[in-house]
Coordinates of C-alpha atoms (C1' of nucleotides) in Angstrom, one line a residue:
Chain A
X10 CA 37.5 210.6 167.5
X11 CA 37.2 212.3 170.8
X12 CA 33.8 213.5 172.0
X13 CA 33.4 216.6 174.2
X14 CA 32.1 215.5 177.6
X15 CA 28.6 216.8 178.1
X16 CA 28.2 218.6 181.4
X17 CA 25.5 217.2 183.7
X18 CA 23.7 220.6 183.8
X19 CA 23.1 220.3 180.1
X20 CA 21.5 216.9 180.4
X21 CA 19.3 218.3 183.2
X22 CA 18.1 221.0 180.9
X23 CA 17.4 218.7 178.0
X24 CA 14.0 217.5 179.2
X25 CA 12.8 221.1 179.3
X26 CA 13.7 221.6 175.7
X27 CA 12.0 218.3 174.9
X28 CA 8.9 219.4 176.7
X29 CA 8.8 222.6 174.7
X30 CA 9.3 221.0 171.3
X31 CA 6.7 218.5 172.2
X32 CA 4.2 221.2 173.0
X33 CA 4.9 222.9 169.8
X34 CA 4.5 219.9 167.6
X35 CA 2.0 220.7 164.8
X36 CA 1.7 224.3 166.1
X37 CA 4.7 225.7 164.4
X38 CA 7.5 224.6 162.1
X39 CA 10.6 226.3 163.6
X40 CA 11.8 228.1 166.6
X41 CA 14.9 230.4 167.1
X42 CA 17.2 230.2 170.0
X43 CA 16.0 233.6 171.1
X44 CA 12.3 232.6 171.2
X45 CA 13.2 229.4 173.0
X46 CA 15.2 231.4 175.5
X47 CA 12.3 233.7 176.2
X48 CA 9.9 230.9 176.8
X49 CA 12.2 228.9 179.0
X50 CA 13.6 232.0 180.8
X51 CA 17.2 231.3 179.8
X52 CA 19.6 233.0 177.3
X53 CA 19.8 232.4 173.6
X54 CA 23.5 231.6 174.0
X55 CA 22.8 228.9 176.4
X56 CA 20.2 227.3 174.2
X57 CA 22.6 227.3 171.3
X58 CA 25.5 226.0 173.3
X59 CA 23.4 223.3 174.9
X60 CA 22.0 222.0 171.6
X61 CA 25.4 222.2 169.9
X62 CA 26.8 219.5 172.2
X63 CA 24.8 217.0 170.2
X64 CA 25.6 218.2 166.7
X65 CA 24.3 220.9 164.4
X66 CA 20.6 220.7 164.9
X67 CA 20.0 224.2 163.8
X68 CA 20.2 226.0 160.5
X69 CA 21.6 229.5 160.1
X70 CA 19.0 232.1 159.3
X71 CA 16.2 229.7 160.1
X72 CA 16.4 228.3 163.6
X73 CA 15.5 224.9 164.9
X74 CA 12.9 222.6 163.3
X75 CA 10.4 221.7 165.9
X76 CA 9.7 218.2 164.6
X77 CA 13.3 217.3 164.1
X78 CA 14.4 218.6 167.4
X79 CA 11.6 216.7 169.2
X80 CA 12.7 213.5 167.6
X81 CA 16.5 214.1 168.1
X82 CA 16.2 215.1 171.7
X83 CA 14.0 212.1 172.3
X84 CA 16.6 209.8 170.8
X85 CA 19.3 211.4 173.0
X86 CA 17.2 210.9 176.1
X87 CA 16.6 207.3 175.1
X88 CA 12.9 207.7 174.7
X89 CA 12.8 206.1 171.2
X90 CA 13.3 202.7 172.8
X91 CA 10.7 201.2 175.1
X92 CA 11.8 201.2 178.7
X93 CA 10.6 198.9 181.5
X94 CA 10.6 199.9 185.1
X95 CA 9.5 198.6 188.5
X96 CA 8.5 200.3 191.7
X97 CA 9.6 199.1 195.1
X98 CA 7.3 200.4 197.9
X99 CA 3.5 200.3 197.3
X100 CA 2.7 203.1 199.7
X101 CA 0.8 206.1 198.6
X102 CA 3.7 207.6 196.7
X103 CA 4.5 204.4 195.0
X104 CA 0.9 204.0 194.0
X105 CA 0.7 207.5 192.7
X106 CA 3.7 207.1 190.5
X107 CA 2.4 203.7 189.2
X108 CA -0.5 205.7 187.6
X109 CA 1.5 208.7 186.5
X110 CA 0.1 209.2 183.0
X111 CA 3.1 211.2 181.8
X112 CA 5.5 208.3 182.4
X113 CA 3.5 206.1 180.1
X114 CA 3.1 208.9 177.5
X115 CA 6.9 209.1 177.3
X116 CA 7.3 205.4 176.7
X117 CA 8.0 204.0 180.1
X118 CA 6.2 200.8 181.0
X119 CA 5.6 199.7 184.5
X120 CA 6.4 195.9 184.9
X121 CA 5.9 195.2 188.6
X122 CA 5.5 196.7 192.0
X123 CA 7.1 195.2 195.1
X124 CA 6.2 195.5 198.7
X125 CA 6.9 193.6 201.9
X126 CA 3.5 194.0 203.5
X127 CA 1.5 190.8 203.0
X128 CA -1.7 192.9 203.2
X129 CA -0.7 194.7 200.1
X130 CA 1.0 191.9 198.1
X131 CA -1.4 190.5 195.5
X132 CA -3.5 193.7 195.1
X133 CA -3.6 195.4 191.7
X134 CA -2.2 198.9 191.1
X135 CA -1.8 200.7 187.9
X136 CA -2.4 197.6 185.9
X137 CA 0.1 195.4 187.6
X138 CA -0.1 193.1 190.6
X139 CA 1.9 193.9 193.8
X140 CA 4.6 191.2 194.3
X141 CA 6.5 190.2 197.4
X142 CA 9.8 191.9 197.7
X143 CA 11.3 188.4 198.1
X144 CA 10.9 188.0 194.4
X145 CA 12.7 191.3 193.5
X146 CA 16.2 189.8 193.0
X147 CA 15.0 187.1 190.6
X148 CA 12.9 189.6 188.6
X149 CA 15.7 192.0 188.2
X150 CA 18.3 189.3 187.4
X151 CA 16.1 188.1 184.5
X152 CA 16.4 191.6 183.0
X153 CA 12.7 192.3 183.3
X154 CA 13.4 196.0 184.3
X155 CA 15.9 198.6 183.2
X156 CA 15.4 200.8 186.1
X157 CA 13.6 201.0 189.4
X158 CA 11.8 203.6 191.4
X159 CA 12.3 203.4 195.2
X160 CA 9.5 204.7 197.4
X161 CA 10.1 202.7 200.5
X162 CA 10.7 204.2 204.0
X163 CA 14.3 205.4 204.3
X164 CA 15.3 202.5 206.6
X165 CA 14.6 200.0 203.9
X166 CA 15.9 201.9 200.9
X167 CA 19.6 201.0 201.0
X168 CA 18.8 197.3 201.4
X169 CA 16.6 197.5 198.3
X170 CA 19.2 199.4 196.4
X171 CA 21.8 196.7 197.2
X172 CA 19.5 194.0 195.8
X173 CA 18.9 196.0 192.7
X174 CA 22.6 196.6 192.1
X175 CA 23.6 193.1 192.7
X176 CA 21.2 191.9 190.1
X177 CA 22.2 194.2 187.4
X178 CA 19.7 197.2 187.5
X179 CA 20.8 200.0 185.2
X180 CA 19.3 203.0 187.0
X181 CA 17.4 204.0 190.2
X182 CA 15.1 206.9 190.8
X183 CA 15.2 207.3 194.6
X184 CA 12.5 209.1 196.6
X185 CA 13.6 207.8 200.1
X186 CA 15.1 210.6 202.2
X187 CA 18.7 209.4 202.1
X188 CA 21.4 209.4 199.6
X189 CA 21.9 205.9 198.2
X190 CA 25.2 204.1 197.8
X191 CA 25.2 202.2 194.5
X192 CA 27.7 200.2 192.5
X193 CA 29.6 202.0 189.7
X194 CA 27.7 201.7 186.5
X195 CA 24.3 202.3 188.0
X196 CA 22.8 205.7 187.3
X197 CA 21.0 207.2 190.3
X198 CA 18.8 210.2 190.7
X199 CA 17.7 211.3 194.1
X200 CA 14.4 213.2 194.5
X201 CA 14.3 214.5 198.1
X202 CA 10.8 216.0 198.4
X203 CA 11.3 217.1 202.0
X204 CA 14.6 218.8 201.1
X205 CA 12.9 220.8 198.4
X206 CA 10.1 221.8 200.8
X207 CA 12.7 222.9 203.4
X208 CA 14.6 225.0 200.9
X209 CA 11.2 226.6 199.8
X210 CA 10.6 227.3 203.5
X211 CA 13.8 229.3 203.6
X212 CA 12.9 231.4 200.6
X213 CA 9.4 232.1 202.0
X214 CA 11.0 233.4 205.2
X215 CA 13.4 235.5 203.1
X216 CA 10.5 237.0 201.1
X217 CA 8.8 237.9 204.3
X218 CA 11.8 239.9 205.5
X219 CA 12.2 241.8 202.2
Chain B
X8 CA 25.8 246.4 208.0
X9 CA 25.9 244.6 204.8
X10 CA 25.2 240.9 204.6
X11 CA 26.9 238.7 202.0
X12 CA 24.3 237.3 199.7
X13 CA 23.9 233.6 200.2
X14 CA 24.1 231.6 197.0
X15 CA 21.1 229.5 196.1
X16 CA 23.2 226.3 195.8
X17 CA 24.1 226.8 199.5
X18 CA 20.4 226.9 200.5
X19 CA 19.7 223.8 198.4
X20 CA 22.4 222.0 200.4
X21 CA 21.2 223.1 203.8
X22 CA 18.5 220.5 204.1
X23 CA 21.0 217.7 203.6
X24 CA 23.1 219.1 206.6
X25 CA 19.9 219.4 208.5
X26 CA 19.0 215.8 207.8
X27 CA 22.4 214.6 208.9
X28 CA 22.5 216.5 212.2
X29 CA 19.0 215.3 212.9
X30 CA 20.0 211.7 212.4
X31 CA 22.9 212.2 214.8
X32 CA 20.9 213.8 217.6
X33 CA 21.6 211.8 220.7
X34 CA 24.2 209.7 218.9
X35 CA 27.2 211.9 219.1
X36 CA 28.1 215.3 220.5
X37 CA 30.1 216.8 217.7
X38 CA 31.2 216.4 214.0
X39 CA 34.1 217.8 212.1
X40 CA 33.8 219.3 208.6
X41 CA 35.9 216.3 207.4
X42 CA 33.5 213.7 208.8
X43 CA 30.5 215.6 207.5
X44 CA 32.1 215.8 204.1
X45 CA 32.8 212.1 204.0
X46 CA 29.2 211.2 204.9
X47 CA 27.6 213.6 202.5
X48 CA 30.1 213.0 199.7
X49 CA 31.3 216.6 199.5
X50 CA 34.4 218.4 200.6
X51 CA 35.4 219.7 204.0
X52 CA 36.0 223.1 202.5
X53 CA 32.6 223.3 201.1
X54 CA 31.0 222.3 204.4
X55 CA 32.9 225.0 206.2
X56 CA 32.2 227.6 203.6
X57 CA 28.5 226.7 203.5
X58 CA 28.0 226.9 207.2
X59 CA 30.1 230.0 207.6
X60 CA 27.5 232.0 205.6
X61 CA 25.3 231.9 208.6
X62 CA 27.9 232.8 211.2
X63 CA 30.4 230.9 213.3
X64 CA 28.7 227.7 214.2
X65 CA 31.9 225.8 214.6
X66 CA 34.7 225.9 217.2
X67 CA 38.3 225.5 216.2
X68 CA 39.9 222.3 217.3
X69 CA 36.4 220.9 218.2
X70 CA 34.1 220.9 215.2
X71 CA 30.4 221.5 215.0
X72 CA 28.0 220.6 217.9
X73 CA 25.3 218.3 216.6
X74 CA 22.5 219.6 218.8
X75 CA 23.3 223.3 218.2
X76 CA 23.7 222.9 214.5
X77 CA 20.4 221.0 214.3
X78 CA 18.6 223.8 216.0
X79 CA 20.4 226.6 214.1
X80 CA 19.9 225.2 210.7
X81 CA 16.3 224.5 211.6
X82 CA 15.8 228.2 212.5
X83 CA 17.5 229.2 209.2
X84 CA 15.2 227.0 207.2
X85 CA 12.2 228.4 209.1
X86 CA 11.2 225.1 210.8
X87 CA 11.1 226.6 214.2
X88 CA 7.7 228.2 213.4
X89 CA 4.7 226.2 212.6
X90 CA 3.8 226.4 208.9
X91 CA 0.5 225.8 207.2
X92 CA 0.0 224.6 203.7
X93 CA -2.6 223.5 201.3
X94 CA -2.7 221.1 198.3
X95 CA -4.5 221.9 195.1
X96 CA -5.3 218.8 193.1
X97 CA -6.6 215.7 194.9
X98 CA -5.4 213.2 192.4
X99 CA -3.1 210.3 193.4
X100 CA 0.0 212.5 193.8
X101 CA -1.9 215.1 195.9
X102 CA -3.3 212.4 198.1
X103 CA 0.1 210.8 198.6
X104 CA 1.6 214.1 199.6
X105 CA -1.3 214.8 202.0
X106 CA -0.2 211.8 204.0
X107 CA 3.6 212.3 203.7
X108 CA 4.7 211.7 207.3
X109 CA 8.0 213.6 206.9
X110 CA 6.2 216.8 206.2
X111 CA 4.4 216.6 209.5
X112 CA 7.5 215.6 211.4
X113 CA 9.2 218.7 210.1
X114 CA 6.5 221.0 211.3
X115 CA 4.3 221.5 208.3
X116 CA 0.6 221.2 208.8
X117 CA -1.9 220.5 206.0
X118 CA -4.9 222.8 206.2
X119 CA -6.9 222.0 203.2
X120 CA -7.1 220.2 199.9
X121 CA -8.8 221.6 196.8
X122 CA -10.2 219.9 193.7
X123 CA -12.6 220.8 191.0
X124 CA -14.1 217.3 190.7
X125 CA -17.5 217.2 192.5
X126 CA -17.0 213.4 193.0
X127 CA -13.9 214.1 195.1
X128 CA -15.0 217.3 196.9
X129 CA -16.2 216.4 200.4
X130 CA -14.1 213.3 200.8
X131 CA -11.5 213.1 203.6
X132 CA -7.8 212.8 202.9
X133 CA -5.0 213.0 205.3
X134 CA -7.2 214.3 208.0
X135 CA -8.8 217.2 206.0
X136 CA -11.8 217.4 203.8
X137 CA -11.5 218.1 200.1
X138 CA -12.9 221.6 199.3
X139 CA -14.2 222.9 196.0
X140 CA -11.5 224.9 194.2
X141 CA -14.0 227.8 194.0
X142 CA -13.2 228.4 197.7
X143 CA -9.5 228.6 197.2
X144 CA -9.3 232.3 196.7
X145 CA -11.1 233.1 199.9
X146 CA -9.2 230.6 201.9
X147 CA -5.8 232.0 200.8
X148 CA -6.9 235.6 201.2
X149 CA -7.7 234.9 204.8
X150 CA -4.1 233.9 205.4
X151 CA -5.0 230.3 206.2
X152 CA -2.0 229.0 204.4
X153 CA 1.6 230.1 203.9
X154 CA 2.3 228.0 201.0
X155 CA 0.6 225.7 198.5
X156 CA 1.5 222.5 196.7
X157 CA 0.2 222.2 193.2
X158 CA -0.5 218.7 191.9
X159 CA -3.1 219.5 189.2
X160 CA -2.8 218.6 185.6
X161 CA -0.5 221.0 183.7
X162 CA -3.4 222.7 181.9
X163 CA -4.9 223.9 185.2
X164 CA -1.7 224.7 187.0
X165 CA -1.1 228.3 185.8
X166 CA -4.7 229.3 186.6
X167 CA -4.4 228.0 190.1
X168 CA -1.0 229.7 190.5
X169 CA -2.7 233.0 189.5
X170 CA -5.4 232.7 192.1
X171 CA -2.8 231.9 194.7
X172 CA -0.6 234.8 193.9
X173 CA -3.5 237.3 193.7
X174 CA -4.5 236.3 197.2
X175 CA -1.2 236.6 198.8
X176 CA 0.4 233.1 199.0
X177 CA 4.0 233.2 200.1
X178 CA 5.3 230.1 198.3
X179 CA 4.4 227.4 195.8
X180 CA 5.8 223.9 195.4
X181 CA 4.8 222.9 191.9
X182 CA 4.5 219.4 190.6
X183 CA 2.8 220.2 187.3
X184 CA 4.9 219.7 184.2
X185 CA 5.3 223.3 183.3
X186 CA 7.2 226.3 184.7
X187 CA 4.9 228.6 186.6
X188 CA 4.8 232.3 186.2
X189 CA 4.3 234.0 189.5
X190 CA 4.2 237.5 191.0
X191 CA 7.5 238.8 192.4
X192 CA 7.7 238.1 196.1
X193 CA 6.3 234.6 195.7
X194 CA 8.8 231.8 196.2
X195 CA 8.4 228.9 193.8
X196 CA 10.1 225.5 193.5
X197 CA 9.3 223.3 190.6
X198 CA 9.6 219.5 190.9
X199 CA 9.4 218.0 187.5
X200 CA 9.3 214.3 188.1
X201 CA 9.1 213.4 184.4
X202 CA 12.1 215.6 183.6
X203 CA 14.1 213.8 186.3
X204 CA 13.1 210.5 184.8
X205 CA 14.1 211.6 181.3
X206 CA 17.5 212.7 182.5
X207 CA 17.9 209.4 184.3
X208 CA 17.0 207.7 181.1
X209 CA 19.9 209.5 179.4
X210 CA 22.4 208.3 182.0
X211 CA 21.2 204.8 181.8
X212 CA 21.8 204.9 178.1
X213 CA 25.3 206.3 178.6
X214 CA 26.2 203.5 181.1
X215 CA 25.2 200.9 178.6
X216 CA 27.6 202.4 176.1
X217 CA 30.5 202.5 178.5
Chain C
dT16 C1' 51.1 223.6 225.6
dA17 C1' 50.4 220.8 221.2
dG18 C1' 47.0 219.1 218.2
dA19 C1' 42.9 219.7 215.9
dT20 C1' 40.0 222.1 213.3
dT21 C1' 37.7 226.2 212.2
dG22 C1' 36.8 230.6 209.2
dT23 C1' 38.4 233.0 205.4
dT24 C1' 41.2 234.4 201.6
dA25 C1' 43.4 233.2 197.2
dA26 C1' 43.7 229.9 193.3
dT27 C1' 41.3 227.0 190.4
dC28 C1' 37.9 225.2 187.9
dG29 C1' 33.6 225.1 185.4
dA30 C1' 29.5 227.2 183.6
dT31 C1' 27.3 231.2 181.5
dT32 C1' 27.2 235.1 178.6
dA33 C1' 28.9 238.0 174.8
dA34 C1' 30.6 238.5 170.4
dC35 C1' 31.1 237.5 165.7
dA36 C1' 32.4 235.0 161.6
dA37 C1' 30.1 231.5 158.9
dT38 C1' 26.3 230.5 156.2
dC39 C1' 21.5 229.5 155.2
Chain D
dT18 C1' 21.6 239.3 147.5
dA19 C1' 20.4 241.0 152.3
dG20 C1' 18.7 239.6 156.7
dA21 C1' 18.5 236.2 160.1
dT22 C1' 20.3 233.2 163.0
dT23 C1' 23.4 229.5 163.9
dG24 C1' 27.8 227.3 165.9
dT25 C1' 31.8 228.4 168.3
dT26 C1' 35.4 230.9 170.5
dA27 C1' 36.8 234.4 174.0
dA28 C1' 35.5 237.0 178.1
dT29 C1' 33.1 237.0 182.3
dC30 C1' 31.1 235.4 186.1
dG31 C1' 30.3 232.3 190.0
dA32 C1' 31.2 228.2 192.6
dT33 C1' 34.4 224.9 194.4
dT34 C1' 38.8 223.7 196.3
dA35 C1' 43.2 224.5 198.5
dA36 C1' 45.9 226.7 201.8
dC37 C1' 46.8 228.6 206.1
dA38 C1' 46.6 231.9 209.9
dA39 C1' 43.7 232.1 213.9
dT40 C1' 42.3 229.9 217.9
dC41 C1' 40.0 226.6 220.8

DNA sequence: TAGATTGTTAATCGATTAACAATC
DNA sequence: TAGATTGTTAATCGATTAACAATC
């Protein structure tokens, strides 16, 4: 039984579908690929092909059931199970993410924050106490966190990632301005805010010309 | 004189090249497309094709001059000119971004922060005072800011975007969990943190299976 | 000059869109 | 049943990679 490999771009789009179905919960019973495409500024073909990778969620002549799709896509994304995460770097960005309400809504629970600044260690943020980064390895080794968010300065990020990988972390969301090197089997997603800002800067310049 | 259109993916990669050349300033004189590809985990062909869109920056038998490329890519991205921006939404994320040191290093200057909470208006963040969102329209209309970062709750984001567009903003970096509708001629970049986290969640689950 | 390495074109690969038979 | 709309295959489009002549 061979499964078609699912392209990465499809997975990247999945959260947008999820968001839409979530927003329509209790508002309407069903949606067609055409309507979905209009709302999400994509094509009906793409919607159908994307969703078909995971099995026949739709019904001919009817469309897609909002409640069912919300549940199914949630399962695919792994949101049905509780997920624990930690943050390394208790700077402003780390603290902002610690309190990000959407993360909690979606079932992610913050277990700990780590920092190397003695001034910060011990303070409380987002309901958890900031721990010394010296305790990071043990914490992860004990399986206390499935994934980690790195918000340290770039110089420290690779070292932190090494510790995480050596102790069996499953995934990393990286905000440091460099591309992390991780062990195979560890999922990584880099969010380079500055890069996005620079690309935006280019498009602003282009608009000005046009 | 017709110019080849530059694919969006190429622009998205440009900041990574920029980051690398920047890091090598004063360290080395030149880099070949092969070396660059190894560091950035891409292919030499792609490096050469990407850079060739902007003219012949390289030299056969030599490679690319670090200092020249740093300057040139900076110009292309529009970093040679000072850029002013504002933040709407003085929550934790907005405040974190207000102090983001890399933004300043790269030549972006924060001019103002807006919020609708009277408790927050008047306080100082990142060297600027928080203004009432009622003053947003006038501020933008006077050309005080080239682009805006939206960090409001999703319910408020489209309304803010409308005000920005009506008053001539050039670009928007949106962190609210919805896709903004903007006037033509306004560059938008959406950063959906939750979406990225959800996609990561999928990959973590996949790893576990494998 | 000989070796290195670019810029660019052609070949390949993958993703999106169009079309339509299947079927609710 | 007739109309709507899916799931899927084929056609198209675009992006990446390979190859190589140009040239420093």
